Amino acid sequence: MKSNVLLQAAEVSLRDGDKVLLDTIDLSIKKREIVTIIGPNGAGKTTLLNLLLGLRKPSSGQVHRHNNCRIGYMPQKIQLNPLLPLNVEHFLSLVDTRSSTLKADINTALTRTGVADLINTDMTRLSGGEVQRVLLARALLRKPNLLVLDEPVQGVDLKGQDQLYKLISEIRDELGCGVLMVSHDLHLVMASTDNVICLNQHICCHGHPESVSNHPAYIELFGNSISHVAAYTHHHDHDHNLHGEVCEATFEEKE
């Protein structure tokens, strides 16, 4: 495995009896590279992440991780008991039970993801976008050189999705880490990813986002949606912060 490769899958397959869940997957993630896995529901995206993380074993093939690979994982969603009081600081302090997570580190991670003011807020009171930013901060606490993000914009509105993808790109640039993430929407990640893998139990196509969006296998799965999808915009004299509160507009929107 090359020195700049953090993680690599070689001919990885997974079967459940006679059912093929994943078939002969080859991929690699390099330092400073953002790789996005897209595919329809049931395509095996999260299953593939579980294999790459070592949470499941493949039926055949191998997953190789560089000796110095430190993974920060952001799950698609979390289930919290609403009867159990747990604020953001306490939640993040559970990242590694083998050692104490310093409050300074938690503050730094929350500041980087834009939600430092939520440190004492109960987890059950957070909005969808705030939860995702706390989960991203949790992944950063592991000081990763590889971020693995499963649907990082789950439950976030369109504007918040764009902000999160830009934040992920900025973190990649700052840390020099690799990023592997799962997304349903190629049009939203096109500006924030280097390579795309289109998955439907097997790799249908892969490459630069623009080439994938025009690939016959992608069009067969999703239709020619890229040219027809545009982000919703509207004109107004105010903006909204991360918590949905009205504040003065910070940019001028254009059609």
C-alpha positions as a printed Julia matrix, in Angstrom:
255×3 Matrix{Float64}:
   0.0     0.0     0.0
   1.37    3.44   -0.96
   2.48    5.74    1.86
  -0.15    8.38    1.05
  -3.01    5.85    1.13
  -4.83    5.81    4.47
  -7.3     3.02    3.76
  -7.78    0.55    0.93
 -10.33   -2.14    0.07
  -9.29   -4.89   -2.32
 -11.99   -7.05   -3.96
 -14.19   -6.86   -0.87
 -17.48   -8.77   -0.99
 -20.14   -9.48    1.61
 -22.89  -12.09    1.41
 -25.74  -13.01    3.7
 -26.57  -16.55    2.67
 -27.44  -16.37   -1.01
 -27.95  -12.62   -0.91
 -25.12  -10.45   -2.23
 -24.81   -7.29   -0.1
 -21.56   -6.04   -1.65
 -19.74   -7.43   -4.64
 -16.02   -7.03   -5.41
 -15.42   -3.52   -4.09
 -12.08   -1.81   -4.8
 -11.39    1.65   -3.42
  -8.76    3.73   -1.66
  -8.68    6.99    0.3
  -5.57    9.13    0.24
  -4.4    11.94    2.47
  -6.1    15.29    1.69
  -8.65   13.55   -0.57
 -12.44   13.7    -0.21
 -14.16   10.58   -1.53
 -17.96   10.46   -1.56
 -20.03    7.29   -1.84
 -23.45    7.81   -3.39
 -26.2     5.35   -4.2
 -29.91    4.65   -3.78
 -31.43    3.36   -0.54
 -30.37   -0.23    0.03
 -27.26    0.12   -2.12
 -24.97   -0.99    0.74
 -23.38    2.36    1.56
 -23.48    2.07    5.35
 -22.65   -1.64    5.13
 -19.51   -0.73    3.19
 -18.53    1.81    5.83
 -18.95   -0.87    8.51
 -16.56   -3.12    6.6
 -14.01   -0.35    6.15
 -14.21    0.53    9.86
 -13.7    -3.1    10.87
 -17.19   -3.38   12.41
 -18.01   -6.26   10.06
 -15.81   -8.8     8.3
 -16.04   -9.27    4.53
 -16.95  -12.65    3.08
 -13.96  -12.25    0.78
 -11.33   -9.66   -0.01
  -9.31   -7.51    2.36
  -9.41   -4.08    3.97
  -6.03   -2.49    4.66
  -5.53    0.48    6.96
  -2.25    2.38    7.2
  -0.42    1.8    10.49
  -0.81    5.49   11.36
  -4.45    5.73   10.28
  -6.53    7.44   13.0
 -10.23    7.43   12.15
 -12.78    9.94   13.36
 -16.24    8.48   12.69
 -19.47   10.44   12.4
 -22.51    8.11   12.4
 -25.63    8.78   10.38
 -27.7     9.28   13.52
 -27.66    8.59   17.23
 -30.33    7.26   19.56
 -30.46    9.01   22.93
 -32.74    8.26   25.86
 -34.77   11.48   26.37
 -35.13   10.59   30.06
 -31.35   10.53   30.55
 -29.93   14.03   31.16
 -26.91   14.45   28.89
 -25.56   17.79   27.8
 -23.16   18.37   24.91
 -20.05   18.49   27.11
 -20.88   15.21   28.83
 -21.72   13.58   25.5
 -18.36   14.57   24.01
 -16.46   13.53   27.12
 -17.53    9.93   26.37
 -15.5     9.8    23.15
 -12.77    7.73   24.77
 -13.6     6.11   28.09
  -9.99    5.0    28.5
  -8.79    8.55   29.06
 -10.29   11.84   30.15
 -11.3    14.22   27.39
 -10.2    17.7    28.4
 -12.76   20.48   28.38
 -10.29   22.62   26.41
 -10.27   20.01   23.63
 -14.07   19.9    23.64
 -14.25   23.68   23.42
 -11.78   23.69   20.54
 -13.75   21.06   18.6
 -17.08   22.78   19.19
 -15.61   26.15   18.21
 -14.29   24.68   14.97
 -17.72   23.3    14.09
 -19.45   26.57   15.05
 -21.45   25.47   18.1
 -19.26   26.33   21.13
 -22.21   28.11   22.73
 -24.08   24.8    22.99
 -21.61   23.14   25.37
 -24.09   23.12   28.28
 -27.2    22.4    26.2
 -29.06   19.11   26.6
 -28.53   16.89   23.55
 -32.27   16.32   23.15
 -32.86   20.07   22.69
 -30.57   20.43   19.67
 -31.83   20.99   16.14
 -30.88   18.61   13.34
 -28.06   20.85   12.13
 -26.73   21.37   15.65
 -26.65   17.62   16.3
 -24.64   17.06   13.11
 -22.11   19.72   14.11
 -21.75   18.19   17.58
 -21.2    14.77   15.98
 -18.58   16.27   13.7
 -16.88   17.82   16.74
 -16.95   14.37   18.35
 -15.12   12.92   15.34
 -12.53   15.72   15.49
 -11.75   14.95   19.14
 -10.0    11.78   18.0
  -7.47   13.96   16.13
  -8.06   11.95   12.95
  -6.13   11.81    9.74
  -9.17   10.1     8.19
 -12.72   11.33    8.72
 -15.49    8.83    7.95
 -18.87   10.57    7.72
 -22.12    8.66    7.21
 -24.74   11.05    5.78
 -23.23   14.09    7.56
 -26.12   16.38    6.51
 -28.9    14.07    7.69
 -31.85   16.12    8.96
 -30.33   19.46    7.91
 -32.04   22.04    5.68
 -30.63   22.91    2.27
 -28.71   26.0     3.36
 -27.3    24.14    6.37
 -26.21   21.28    4.12
 -24.19   23.66    1.96
 -22.56   25.15    5.07
 -21.65   21.73    6.46
 -20.09   20.55    3.21
 -18.0    23.73    3.06
 -16.96   23.18    6.68
 -15.88   19.61    5.89
 -13.74   20.89    3.01
 -12.16   23.53    5.26
 -11.35   20.91    7.93
  -9.75   18.7     5.26
  -7.54   21.6     4.21
  -6.6    22.5     7.79
  -5.84   18.97    9.02
  -4.58   17.54    5.75
  -6.77   14.52    6.45
  -8.6    12.21    4.1
 -12.39   12.24    4.11
 -14.73    9.39    3.19
 -18.39   10.29    3.31
 -21.75    8.89    2.27
 -24.35   11.07    0.57
 -27.6    10.61   -1.34
 -27.2    13.77   -3.39
 -24.37   14.18   -5.88
 -25.47   17.71   -6.85
 -24.91   18.91   -3.27
 -21.41   17.46   -2.88
 -20.06   18.17   -6.37
 -18.15   21.26   -5.24
 -16.9    19.57   -2.06
 -15.54   16.23   -3.25
 -12.59   15.03   -5.3
 -13.83   11.59   -6.28
 -17.24    9.93   -6.32
 -18.07    6.24   -6.05
 -21.54    5.32   -7.3
 -22.57    2.18   -5.41
 -25.42   -0.27   -5.93
 -24.07   -3.43   -4.27
 -21.16   -3.08   -6.7
 -19.32   -0.01   -7.98
 -21.35    1.17  -10.96
 -18.98    4.0   -11.84
 -16.41    6.23  -10.17
 -14.32    9.29  -10.85
 -14.62   13.07  -10.8
 -18.15   14.27   -9.88
 -18.85   15.78  -13.3
 -17.82   12.62  -15.14
 -19.9    10.44  -12.81
 -22.98   12.66  -13.27
 -22.8    12.0   -17.02
 -22.02    8.29  -16.76
 -24.75    5.96  -18.17
 -24.76    3.88  -14.96
 -25.41    6.97  -12.84
 -28.14    8.24  -15.17
 -29.79    4.8   -15.11
 -29.95    4.92  -11.29
 -30.82    8.56  -10.74
 -31.82   10.03  -14.08
 -30.15   13.12  -15.52
 -30.88   15.04  -12.33
 -27.77   17.2   -12.04
 -28.76   19.6   -14.81
 -32.28   19.96  -13.41
 -31.55   20.5    -9.73
 -30.83   23.96   -8.35
 -30.55   25.1    -4.78
 -33.56   27.04   -3.55
 -32.8    30.73   -3.09
 -34.89   33.69   -2.01
 -34.29   37.38   -1.48
 -34.54   38.97    1.93
 -32.94   41.6     4.12
 -32.0    39.26    6.94
 -30.27   35.94    7.52
 -30.58   33.05    9.97
 -27.82   31.73   12.23
 -27.17   28.06   13.01
 -30.01   28.02   15.52
 -32.6    29.52   13.17
 -32.55   32.96   14.78
 -32.89   36.06   12.6
 -29.74   38.15   12.21
 -28.44   40.75    9.77
 -27.7    39.44    6.31
 -24.02   38.72    5.76
 -24.09   38.26    2.01
 -26.03   39.31   -1.06
 -27.95   36.52   -2.74
 -28.14   36.38   -6.5
 -30.23   34.39   -8.87
